[in-house]
Coordinates of C-alpha atoms and ligand atoms in Angstrom, one line a residue:
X1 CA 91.3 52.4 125.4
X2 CA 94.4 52.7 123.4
X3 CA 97.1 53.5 125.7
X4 CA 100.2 53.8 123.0
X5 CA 99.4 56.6 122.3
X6 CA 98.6 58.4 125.5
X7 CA 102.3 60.5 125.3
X8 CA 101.5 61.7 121.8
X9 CA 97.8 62.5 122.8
X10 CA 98.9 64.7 126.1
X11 CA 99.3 68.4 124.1
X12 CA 102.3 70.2 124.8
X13 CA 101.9 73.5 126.3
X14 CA 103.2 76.0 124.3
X15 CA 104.0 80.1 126.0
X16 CA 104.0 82.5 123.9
X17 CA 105.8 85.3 125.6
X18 CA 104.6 89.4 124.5
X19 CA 101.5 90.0 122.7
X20 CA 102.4 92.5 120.2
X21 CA 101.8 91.8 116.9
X22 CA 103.7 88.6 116.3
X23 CA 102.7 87.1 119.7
X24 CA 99.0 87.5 119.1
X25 CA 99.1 86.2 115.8
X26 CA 101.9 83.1 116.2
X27 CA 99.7 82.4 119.7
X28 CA 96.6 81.9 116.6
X29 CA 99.4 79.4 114.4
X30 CA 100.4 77.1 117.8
X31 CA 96.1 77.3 118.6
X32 CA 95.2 75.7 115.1
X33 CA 97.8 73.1 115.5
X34 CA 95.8 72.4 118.9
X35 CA 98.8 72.7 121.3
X36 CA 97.6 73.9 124.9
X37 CA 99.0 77.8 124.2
X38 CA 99.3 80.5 127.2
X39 CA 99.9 83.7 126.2
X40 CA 101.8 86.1 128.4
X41 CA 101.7 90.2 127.9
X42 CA 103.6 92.4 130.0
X43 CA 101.4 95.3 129.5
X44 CA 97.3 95.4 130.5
X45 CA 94.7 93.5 127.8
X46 CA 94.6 96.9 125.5
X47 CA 91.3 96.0 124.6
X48 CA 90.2 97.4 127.7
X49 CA 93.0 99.8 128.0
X50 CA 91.7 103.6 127.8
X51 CA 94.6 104.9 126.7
X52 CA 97.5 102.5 123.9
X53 CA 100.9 103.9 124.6
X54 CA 103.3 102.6 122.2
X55 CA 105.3 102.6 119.3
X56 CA 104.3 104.2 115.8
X57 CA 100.3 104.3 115.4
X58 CA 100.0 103.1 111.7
X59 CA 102.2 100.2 109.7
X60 CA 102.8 99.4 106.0
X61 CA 100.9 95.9 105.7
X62 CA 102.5 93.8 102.8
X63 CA 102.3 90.6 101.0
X64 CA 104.4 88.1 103.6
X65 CA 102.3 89.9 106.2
X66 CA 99.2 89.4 104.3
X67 CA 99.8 85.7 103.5
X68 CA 100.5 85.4 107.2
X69 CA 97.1 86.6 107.9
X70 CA 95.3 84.6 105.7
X71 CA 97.1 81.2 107.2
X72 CA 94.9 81.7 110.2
X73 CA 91.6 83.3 108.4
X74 CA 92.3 87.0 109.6
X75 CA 93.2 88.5 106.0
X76 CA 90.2 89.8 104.9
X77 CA 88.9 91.2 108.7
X78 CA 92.5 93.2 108.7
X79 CA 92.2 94.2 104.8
X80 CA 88.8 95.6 105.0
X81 CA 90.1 98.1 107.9
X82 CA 93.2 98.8 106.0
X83 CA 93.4 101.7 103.5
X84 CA 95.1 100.9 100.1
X85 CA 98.4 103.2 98.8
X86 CA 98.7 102.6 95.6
X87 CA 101.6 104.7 94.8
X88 CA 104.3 106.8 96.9
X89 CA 103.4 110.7 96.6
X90 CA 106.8 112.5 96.9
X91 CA 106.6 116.2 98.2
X92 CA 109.0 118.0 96.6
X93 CA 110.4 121.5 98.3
X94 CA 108.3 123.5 96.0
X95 CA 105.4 121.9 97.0
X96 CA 105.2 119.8 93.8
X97 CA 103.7 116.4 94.2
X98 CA 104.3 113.8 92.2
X99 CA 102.8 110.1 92.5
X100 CA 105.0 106.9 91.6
X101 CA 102.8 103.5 91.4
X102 CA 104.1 100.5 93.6
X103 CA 103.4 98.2 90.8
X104 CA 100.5 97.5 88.3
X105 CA 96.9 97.7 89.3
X106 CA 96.2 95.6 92.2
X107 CA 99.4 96.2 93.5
X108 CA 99.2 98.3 97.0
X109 CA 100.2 97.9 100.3
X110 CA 97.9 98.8 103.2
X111 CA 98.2 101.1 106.1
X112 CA 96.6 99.8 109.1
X113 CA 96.5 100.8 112.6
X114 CA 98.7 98.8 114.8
X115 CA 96.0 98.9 118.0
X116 CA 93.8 97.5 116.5
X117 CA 95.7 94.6 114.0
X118 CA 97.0 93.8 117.5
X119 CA 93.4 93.5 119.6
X120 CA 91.7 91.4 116.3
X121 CA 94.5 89.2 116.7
X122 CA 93.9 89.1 120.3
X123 CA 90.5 88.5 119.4
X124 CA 91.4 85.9 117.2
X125 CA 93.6 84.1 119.6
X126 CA 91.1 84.0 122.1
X127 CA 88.7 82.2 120.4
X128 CA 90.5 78.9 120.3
X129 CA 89.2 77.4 123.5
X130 CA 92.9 76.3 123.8
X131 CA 94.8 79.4 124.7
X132 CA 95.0 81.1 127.6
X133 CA 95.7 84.7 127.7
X134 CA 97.8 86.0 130.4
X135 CA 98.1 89.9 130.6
X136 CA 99.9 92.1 133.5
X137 CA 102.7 88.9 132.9
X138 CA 106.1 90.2 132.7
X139 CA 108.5 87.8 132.3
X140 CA 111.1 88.4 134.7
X141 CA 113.7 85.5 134.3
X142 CA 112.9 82.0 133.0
X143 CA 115.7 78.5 132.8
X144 CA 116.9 77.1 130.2
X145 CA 117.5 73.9 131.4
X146 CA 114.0 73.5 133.2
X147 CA 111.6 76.2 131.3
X148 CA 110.4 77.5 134.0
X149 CA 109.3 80.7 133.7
X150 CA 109.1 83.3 136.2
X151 CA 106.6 86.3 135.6
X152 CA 106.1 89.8 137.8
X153 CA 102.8 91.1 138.5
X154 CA 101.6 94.8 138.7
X155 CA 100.7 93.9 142.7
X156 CA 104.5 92.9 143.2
X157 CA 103.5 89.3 143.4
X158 CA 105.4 86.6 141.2
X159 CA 104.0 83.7 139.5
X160 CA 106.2 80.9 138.2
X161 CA 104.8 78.6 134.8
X162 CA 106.3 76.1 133.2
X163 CA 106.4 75.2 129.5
X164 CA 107.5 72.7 126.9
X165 CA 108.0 75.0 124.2
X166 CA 108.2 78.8 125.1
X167 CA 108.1 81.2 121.9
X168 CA 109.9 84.2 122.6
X169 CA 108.0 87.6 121.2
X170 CA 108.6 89.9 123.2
X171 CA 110.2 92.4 121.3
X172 CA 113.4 94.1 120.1
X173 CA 114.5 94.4 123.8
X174 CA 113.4 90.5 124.3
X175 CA 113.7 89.3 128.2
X176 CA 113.4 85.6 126.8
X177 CA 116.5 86.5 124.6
X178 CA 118.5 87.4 127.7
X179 CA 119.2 83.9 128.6
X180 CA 120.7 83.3 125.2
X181 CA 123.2 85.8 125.5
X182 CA 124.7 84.3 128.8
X183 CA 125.4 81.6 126.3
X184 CA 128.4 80.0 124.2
X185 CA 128.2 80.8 120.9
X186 CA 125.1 83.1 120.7
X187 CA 126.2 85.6 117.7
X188 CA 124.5 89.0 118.9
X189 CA 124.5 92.3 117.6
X190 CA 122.9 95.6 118.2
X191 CA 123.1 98.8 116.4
X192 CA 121.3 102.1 117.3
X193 CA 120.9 104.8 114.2
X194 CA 122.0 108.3 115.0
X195 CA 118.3 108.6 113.8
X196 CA 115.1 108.9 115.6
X197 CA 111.6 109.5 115.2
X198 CA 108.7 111.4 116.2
X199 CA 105.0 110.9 115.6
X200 CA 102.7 114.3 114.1
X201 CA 99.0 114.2 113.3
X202 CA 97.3 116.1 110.1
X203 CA 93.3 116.5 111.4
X204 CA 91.1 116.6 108.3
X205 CA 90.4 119.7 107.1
X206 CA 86.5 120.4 106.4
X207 CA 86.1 116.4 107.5
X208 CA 88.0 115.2 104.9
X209 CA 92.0 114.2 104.2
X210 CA 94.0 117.0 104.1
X211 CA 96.3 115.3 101.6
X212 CA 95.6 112.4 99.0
X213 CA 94.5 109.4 101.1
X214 CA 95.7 106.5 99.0
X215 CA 99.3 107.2 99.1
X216 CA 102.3 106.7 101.1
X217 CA 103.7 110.3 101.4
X218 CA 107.0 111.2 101.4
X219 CA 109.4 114.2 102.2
X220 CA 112.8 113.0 101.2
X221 CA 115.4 115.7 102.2
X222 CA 118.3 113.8 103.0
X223 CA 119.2 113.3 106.3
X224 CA 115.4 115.1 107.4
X225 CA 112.7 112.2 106.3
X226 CA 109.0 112.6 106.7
X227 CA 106.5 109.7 105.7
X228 CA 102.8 110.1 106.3
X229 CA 100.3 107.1 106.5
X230 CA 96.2 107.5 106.4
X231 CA 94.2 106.6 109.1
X232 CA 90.5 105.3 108.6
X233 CA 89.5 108.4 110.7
X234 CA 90.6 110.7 108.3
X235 CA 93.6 112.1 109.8
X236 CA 97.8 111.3 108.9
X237 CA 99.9 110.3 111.0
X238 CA 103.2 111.8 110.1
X239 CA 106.5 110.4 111.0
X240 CA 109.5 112.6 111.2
X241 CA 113.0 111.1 110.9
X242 CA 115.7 113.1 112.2
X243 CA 119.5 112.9 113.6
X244 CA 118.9 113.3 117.5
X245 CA 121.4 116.1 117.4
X246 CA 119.0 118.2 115.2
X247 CA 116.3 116.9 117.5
X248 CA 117.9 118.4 120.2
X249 CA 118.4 122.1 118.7
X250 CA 114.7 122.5 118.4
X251 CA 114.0 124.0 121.7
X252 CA 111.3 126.5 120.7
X253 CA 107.8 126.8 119.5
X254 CA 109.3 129.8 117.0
X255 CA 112.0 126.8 116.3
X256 CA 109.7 124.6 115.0
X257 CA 107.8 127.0 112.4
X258 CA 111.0 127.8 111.4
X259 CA 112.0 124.5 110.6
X260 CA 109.4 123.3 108.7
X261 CA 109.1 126.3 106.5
X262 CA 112.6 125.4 106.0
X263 CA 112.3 121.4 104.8
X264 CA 108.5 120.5 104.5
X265 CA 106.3 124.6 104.0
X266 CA 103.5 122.5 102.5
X267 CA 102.8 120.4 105.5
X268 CA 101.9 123.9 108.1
X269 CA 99.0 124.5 106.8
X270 CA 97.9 120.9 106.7
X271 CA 99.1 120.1 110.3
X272 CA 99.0 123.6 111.3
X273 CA 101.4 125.6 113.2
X274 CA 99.6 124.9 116.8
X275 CA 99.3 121.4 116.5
X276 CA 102.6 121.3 115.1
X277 CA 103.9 122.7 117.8
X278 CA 102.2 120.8 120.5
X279 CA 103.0 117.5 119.0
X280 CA 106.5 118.5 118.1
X281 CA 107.3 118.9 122.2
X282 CA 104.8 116.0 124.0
X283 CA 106.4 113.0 123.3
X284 CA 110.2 113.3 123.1
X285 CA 112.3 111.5 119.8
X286 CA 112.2 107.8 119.5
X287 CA 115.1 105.9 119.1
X288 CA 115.4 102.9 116.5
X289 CA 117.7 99.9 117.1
X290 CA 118.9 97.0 114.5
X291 CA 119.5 93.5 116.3
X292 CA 120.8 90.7 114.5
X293 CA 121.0 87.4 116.7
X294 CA 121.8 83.4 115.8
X295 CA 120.7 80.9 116.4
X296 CA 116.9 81.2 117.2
X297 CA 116.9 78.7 119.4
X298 CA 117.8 76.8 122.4
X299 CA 117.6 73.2 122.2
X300 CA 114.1 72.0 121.9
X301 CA 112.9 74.0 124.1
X302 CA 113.0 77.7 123.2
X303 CA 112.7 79.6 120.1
X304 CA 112.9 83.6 119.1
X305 CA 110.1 85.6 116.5
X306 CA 109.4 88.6 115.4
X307 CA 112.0 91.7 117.0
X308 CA 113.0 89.6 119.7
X309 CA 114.9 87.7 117.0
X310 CA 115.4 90.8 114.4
X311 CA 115.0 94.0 114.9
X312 CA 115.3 96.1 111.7
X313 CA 115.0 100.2 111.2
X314 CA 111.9 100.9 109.5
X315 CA 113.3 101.7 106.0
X316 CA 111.5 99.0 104.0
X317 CA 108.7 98.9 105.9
X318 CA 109.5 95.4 106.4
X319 CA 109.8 94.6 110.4
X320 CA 106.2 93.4 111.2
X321 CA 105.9 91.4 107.8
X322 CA 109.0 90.0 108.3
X323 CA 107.8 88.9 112.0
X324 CA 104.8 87.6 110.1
X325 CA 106.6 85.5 107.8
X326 CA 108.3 83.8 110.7
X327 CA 105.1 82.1 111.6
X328 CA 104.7 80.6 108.5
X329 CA 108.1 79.8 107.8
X330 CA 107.9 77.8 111.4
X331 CA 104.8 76.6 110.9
X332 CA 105.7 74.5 107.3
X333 CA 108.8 73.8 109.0
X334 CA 106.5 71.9 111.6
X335 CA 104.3 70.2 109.0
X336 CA 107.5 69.1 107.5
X337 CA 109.6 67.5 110.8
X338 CA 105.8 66.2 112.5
X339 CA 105.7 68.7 115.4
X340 CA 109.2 67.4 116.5
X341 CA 110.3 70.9 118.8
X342 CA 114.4 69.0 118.2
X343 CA 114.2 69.3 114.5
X344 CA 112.0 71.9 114.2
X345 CA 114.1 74.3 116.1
X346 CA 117.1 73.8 114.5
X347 CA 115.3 73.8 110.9
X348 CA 113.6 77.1 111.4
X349 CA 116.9 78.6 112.7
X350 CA 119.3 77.4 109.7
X351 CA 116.0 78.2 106.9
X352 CA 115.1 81.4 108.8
X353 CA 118.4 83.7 110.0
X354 CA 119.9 84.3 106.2
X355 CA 116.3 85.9 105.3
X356 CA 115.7 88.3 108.5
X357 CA 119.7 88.8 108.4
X358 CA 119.3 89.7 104.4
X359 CA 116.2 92.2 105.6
X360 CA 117.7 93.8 108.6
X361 CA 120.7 94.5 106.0
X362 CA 118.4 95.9 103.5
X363 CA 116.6 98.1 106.0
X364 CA 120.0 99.3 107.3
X365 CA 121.4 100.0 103.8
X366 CA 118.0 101.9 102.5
X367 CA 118.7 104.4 105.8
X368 CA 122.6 105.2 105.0
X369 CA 121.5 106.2 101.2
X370 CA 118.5 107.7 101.7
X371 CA 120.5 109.3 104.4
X372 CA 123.1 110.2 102.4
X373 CA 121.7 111.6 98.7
X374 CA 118.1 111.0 98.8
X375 CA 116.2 114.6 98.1
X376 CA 112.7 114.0 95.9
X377 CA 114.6 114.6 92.2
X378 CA 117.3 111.8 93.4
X379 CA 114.1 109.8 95.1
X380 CA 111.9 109.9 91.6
X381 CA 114.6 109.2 89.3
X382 CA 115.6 106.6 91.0
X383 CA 111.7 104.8 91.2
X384 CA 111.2 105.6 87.8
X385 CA 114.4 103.8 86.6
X386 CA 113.1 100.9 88.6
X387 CA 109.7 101.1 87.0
X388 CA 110.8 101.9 83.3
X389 CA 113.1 98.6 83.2
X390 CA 110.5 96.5 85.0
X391 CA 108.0 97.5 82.5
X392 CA 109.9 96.9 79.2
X393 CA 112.0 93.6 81.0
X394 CA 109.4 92.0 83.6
X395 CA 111.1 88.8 83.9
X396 CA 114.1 90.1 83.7
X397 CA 114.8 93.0 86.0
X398 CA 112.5 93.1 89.0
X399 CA 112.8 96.1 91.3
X400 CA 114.3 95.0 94.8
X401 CA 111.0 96.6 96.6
X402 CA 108.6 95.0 94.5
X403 CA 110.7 91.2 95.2
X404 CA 110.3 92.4 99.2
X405 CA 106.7 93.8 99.3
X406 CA 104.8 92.4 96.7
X407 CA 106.2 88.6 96.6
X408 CA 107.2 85.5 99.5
X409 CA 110.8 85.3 97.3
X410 CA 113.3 84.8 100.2
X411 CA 114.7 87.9 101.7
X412 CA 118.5 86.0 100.8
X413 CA 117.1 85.3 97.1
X414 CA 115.8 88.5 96.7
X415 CA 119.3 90.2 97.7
X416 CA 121.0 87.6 95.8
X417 CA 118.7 88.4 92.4
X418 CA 119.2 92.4 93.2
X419 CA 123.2 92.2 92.6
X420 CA 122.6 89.6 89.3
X421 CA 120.2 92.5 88.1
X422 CA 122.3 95.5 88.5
X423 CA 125.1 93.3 87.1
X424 CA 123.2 93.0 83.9
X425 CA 122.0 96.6 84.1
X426 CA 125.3 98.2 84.5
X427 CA 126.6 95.7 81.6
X428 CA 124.0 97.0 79.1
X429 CA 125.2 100.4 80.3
X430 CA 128.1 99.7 79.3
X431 CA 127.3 98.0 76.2
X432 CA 125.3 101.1 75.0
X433 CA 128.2 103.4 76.1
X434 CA 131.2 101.7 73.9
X435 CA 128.7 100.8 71.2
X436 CA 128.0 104.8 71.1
X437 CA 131.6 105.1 70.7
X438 CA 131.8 102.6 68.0
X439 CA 128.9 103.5 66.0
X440 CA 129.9 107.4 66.6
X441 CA 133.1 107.0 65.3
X442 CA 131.9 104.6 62.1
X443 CA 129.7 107.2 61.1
X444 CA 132.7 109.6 61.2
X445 CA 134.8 107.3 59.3
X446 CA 132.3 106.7 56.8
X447 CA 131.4 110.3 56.2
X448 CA 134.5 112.2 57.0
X449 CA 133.3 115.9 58.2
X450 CA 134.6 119.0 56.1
X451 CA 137.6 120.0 57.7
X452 CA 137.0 123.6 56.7
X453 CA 133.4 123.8 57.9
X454 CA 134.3 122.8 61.1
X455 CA 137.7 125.4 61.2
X456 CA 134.9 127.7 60.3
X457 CA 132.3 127.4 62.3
X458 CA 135.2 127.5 65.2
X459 CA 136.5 130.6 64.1
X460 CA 132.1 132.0 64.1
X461 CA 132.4 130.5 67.8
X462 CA 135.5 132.6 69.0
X463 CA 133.8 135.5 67.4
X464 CA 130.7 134.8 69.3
X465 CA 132.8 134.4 72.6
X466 CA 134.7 137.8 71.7
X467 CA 130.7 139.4 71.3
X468 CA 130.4 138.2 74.7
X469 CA 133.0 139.3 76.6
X470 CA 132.6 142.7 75.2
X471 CA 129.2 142.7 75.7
Ligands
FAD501 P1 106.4 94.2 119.6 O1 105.4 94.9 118.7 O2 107.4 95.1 120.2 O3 105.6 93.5 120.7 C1 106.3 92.9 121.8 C2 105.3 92.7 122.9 O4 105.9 92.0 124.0 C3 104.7 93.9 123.5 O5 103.3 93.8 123.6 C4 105.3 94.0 124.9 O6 104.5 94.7 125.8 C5 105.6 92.6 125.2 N1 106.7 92.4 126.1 C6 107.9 93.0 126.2 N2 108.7 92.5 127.1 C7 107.9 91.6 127.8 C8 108.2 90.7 128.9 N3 109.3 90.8 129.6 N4 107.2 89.9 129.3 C9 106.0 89.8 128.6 N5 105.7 90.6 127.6 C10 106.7 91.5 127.2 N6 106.8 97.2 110.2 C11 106.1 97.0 109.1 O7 106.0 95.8 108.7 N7 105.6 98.0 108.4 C12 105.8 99.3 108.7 O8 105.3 100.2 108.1 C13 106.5 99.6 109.9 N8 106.7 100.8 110.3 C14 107.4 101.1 111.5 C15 107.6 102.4 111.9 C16 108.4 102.7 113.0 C17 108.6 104.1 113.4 C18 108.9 101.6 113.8 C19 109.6 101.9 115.1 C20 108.6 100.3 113.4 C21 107.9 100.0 112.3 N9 107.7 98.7 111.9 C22 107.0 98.4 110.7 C23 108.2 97.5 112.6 C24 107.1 96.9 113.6 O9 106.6 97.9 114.4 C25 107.7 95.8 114.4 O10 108.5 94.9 113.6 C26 106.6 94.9 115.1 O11 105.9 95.7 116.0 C27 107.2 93.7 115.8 O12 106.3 93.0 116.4 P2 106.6 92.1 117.7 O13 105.4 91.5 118.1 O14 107.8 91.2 117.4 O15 107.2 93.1 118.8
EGU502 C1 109.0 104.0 107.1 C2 108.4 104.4 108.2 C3 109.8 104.8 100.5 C4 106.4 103.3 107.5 C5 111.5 102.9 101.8 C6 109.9 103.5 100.1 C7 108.3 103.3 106.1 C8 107.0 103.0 106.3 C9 110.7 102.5 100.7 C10 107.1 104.1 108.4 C11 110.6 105.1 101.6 C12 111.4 104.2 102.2 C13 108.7 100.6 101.3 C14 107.4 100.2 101.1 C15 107.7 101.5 103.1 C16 109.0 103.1 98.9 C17 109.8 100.3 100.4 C18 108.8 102.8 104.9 C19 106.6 102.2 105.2 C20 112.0 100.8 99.6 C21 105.2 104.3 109.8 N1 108.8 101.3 102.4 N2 107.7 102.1 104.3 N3 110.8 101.2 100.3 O1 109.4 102.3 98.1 O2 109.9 99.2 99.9 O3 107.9 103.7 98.8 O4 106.5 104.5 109.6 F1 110.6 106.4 102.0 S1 106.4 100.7 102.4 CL1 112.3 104.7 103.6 CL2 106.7 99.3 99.7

């Protein structure tokens, strides 16, 4: 028996604290790599759950997320129960709708239903015989000097694990994170938008979609946002963004109606004014929080993913991928430092906090200007700028959205790439601008105008004026 290499050979056990989305699927990453992993979940198995309570039932399903997938053979599964948008459909005040692509054919993004991405993944985890799943596990308090963790049960009793590695996911209001903040030198921030949200349902009508069902829809009306995603059973689920204030004036049935015939008349007859209504008052308003945090980790022995480390307002539809993207990004850094948790660790935190920094930024700045002077006109002008230069420069001037949704170019990079381009934009705007001038005034030169035309046809103007005025 080789005895060398018996310390190697012994796998570390790795907790993965929450099993949300990033949990499940980073508790699939450390499984591969054959580590011992126990996942811990606050919350019952919602496989067996009756009723999912919980944050926004559908998600935008990108390319980082995607790729993140298809690292641990889940793609396909998750893409098969997704439903394609191929273009944004903006719902103008009128009622107009008009469809902008996301990119060329074959470029989409998915909406999927976040209860059940989160029970495949489960699923998925489970199936390594070496993971444990843990559910009613609420981590209470764990130490950062010993990893021991100390977990609450539903029955009052306490159970205590311990952990070479634990992988904090647990959320943007992280318990694992709360022993980094009693700290030295833990950067933290936390911002809460004036904004929040609330969740509506459009039933089919006749059994089918009651609005186009491969689209992201929008209602941009300034500081009032609405965004529907399809569900596979045929219904929307509508997302209302609104400043709490106005949440809060909303106090009757009558109130509602009025409201919406007011910023979004085409959606009451798809939603209709009763469920409207009854939605509109069962759950109150949601709030949404930005958290930026450095470094991701503590020592060798702890590390932050998904909104535990950054959580970002859902402007970009970015904050799952992004959580996604973590896993890989940790697990090449661990291909690249041989498992070692002390490099590793540091590695992920130094490669990793510019790109979920650069996204939480994005997120936050795509809420203050659609907050600010986004209404459908400023919305499609805008996307079909974007489109128009991307289509005659392709190389040259890539839309920031398409850089975050449709490619794995770092957040950072992509940001960084954004100001070059608008450099160069407003540059040729420029360039066109003084060489109107120029050429204008050439032609001018050149072909000097008839003084006595022109003193003419100002003196048929003032006559015209006159007709006016006296009309
Ligand atoms: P969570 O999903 O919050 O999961 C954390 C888990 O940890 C939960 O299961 C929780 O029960 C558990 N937990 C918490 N505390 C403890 C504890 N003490 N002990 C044990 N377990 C614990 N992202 C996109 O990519 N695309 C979108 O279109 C999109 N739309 C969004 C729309 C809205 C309105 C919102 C609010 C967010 C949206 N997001 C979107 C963001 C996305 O929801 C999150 O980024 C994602 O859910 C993060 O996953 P997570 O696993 O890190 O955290
Ligand atoms: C918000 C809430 C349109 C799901 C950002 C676009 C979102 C999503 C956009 C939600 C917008 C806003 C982009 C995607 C996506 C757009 C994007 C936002 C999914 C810049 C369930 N956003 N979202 N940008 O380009 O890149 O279509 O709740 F209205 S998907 Cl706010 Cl691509």
């Amino acid at each position: 028996m080789e005895r060398s290499t018996s310390r190697q050979s012994r796998k570390k056990v790795v907790a993965v604290v929450g099993g949300g989305l990033v949990g499940a699927l980073n508790a699939c990453f450390f499984a591969k790599r054959g580590f011992d992993v126990e996942l811990f979940e606050s919350r019952e198995d919602i496989r067996r759950a009756k009723i999912v309570k919980g944050r926004s039932i559908n998600l935008a399903l990108s390319h980082r997320g995607r790729q993140a997938l298809k690292y641990v053979g889940l793609e396909e599964k998750i893409v098969a129960k997704g439903i394609p948008m191929h273009a944004r459909m903006i719902h103008s005040l009128n009622g107009k709708q008009s469809p902008i692509p996301y990119g060329r054919k074959g470029q989409y993004i998915l909406s999927v239903d976040r209860a059940n991405l989160n029970k495949e993944l489960l699923t998925a985890a489970e199936t390594y015989p070496n993971t444990k799943m843990n559910f009613d596990h609420k981590l209470q308090d764990w130490n950062a000097e010993t990893g021991l963790m100390t977990f609450a049960r539903l029955d009052g009793s306490k159970e205590q694990v311990k952990a070479d590695l634990i992988v904090g996911c647990d959320g943007a209001f992280s318990a694992v994170r709360k022993q980094f903040l009693r700290r030295s030198r833990f950067d933290y921030s936390q911002t809460y938008i004036p904004h929040g949200y609330m969740e509506l349902t459009m039933l089919p009508i006749n059994g089918e979609f009651a609005m186009k069902p491969n689209y992201l829809h929008i209602w941009p009306r300034n500081t009032f946002m609405m965004i529907a995603l399809p569900n596979l059973d045929k219904t929307f689920t509508c997302t209302l963004f609104m400043p709490f204030e106005d949440f809060e004036k909303i106090t009757t049935g009558d109130e509602v109606i009025e409201f919406f015939q007011k910023y979004f008349p085409d959606t009451i007859p798809l939603i209709g004014a009763d469920t409207l209504q009854r939605d509109y008052f069962r759950l109150p308003a949601q709030a949404m929080v930005s958290v930026k945090c450095n470094p991701y980790h503590i020592g060798d022995a702890c590390v932050l993913m998904g909104d535990a480390a950054h959580a970002v307002v859902p402007f970009y539809g970015q904050g799952m991928n992004a959580g996604f993207e973590d896993c890989i990004v940790f697990d090449e850094i661990m291909d690249q430092f041989n498992e070692d948790f002390s490099a590793v660790l540091p590695e992920y935190t130094r490669v990793r906090v510019p790109d979920d920094h650069a996204i939480a930024d994005l997120a936050m700045y795509n809420y203050i200007e659609m907050r600010a002077h986004v209404n459908s006109k400023w919305f499609l002008f805008r996307k079909y700028v974007d489109n128009i230069l991307y289509f005659f420069m392709p190389k040259t001037i890539i839309p920031l959205y398409t850089m975050v949704t449709f490619t794995r170019t770092r957040y950072h990079e992509a940001v960084k790439r954004w100001h070059w381009q608008n450099k160069v934009i407003n540059r040729g705007l420029l360039l066109s601008a003084v060489g109107a001038v120029l050429g204008g005034s050439y032609l001018l030169i050149k072909n000097p105008p008839d003084i006595n035309k022109l003193i003419v046809s100002a003196e048929k103007m003032w006559d015209r004026l006159v007709a006016l005025r006296t009309l």
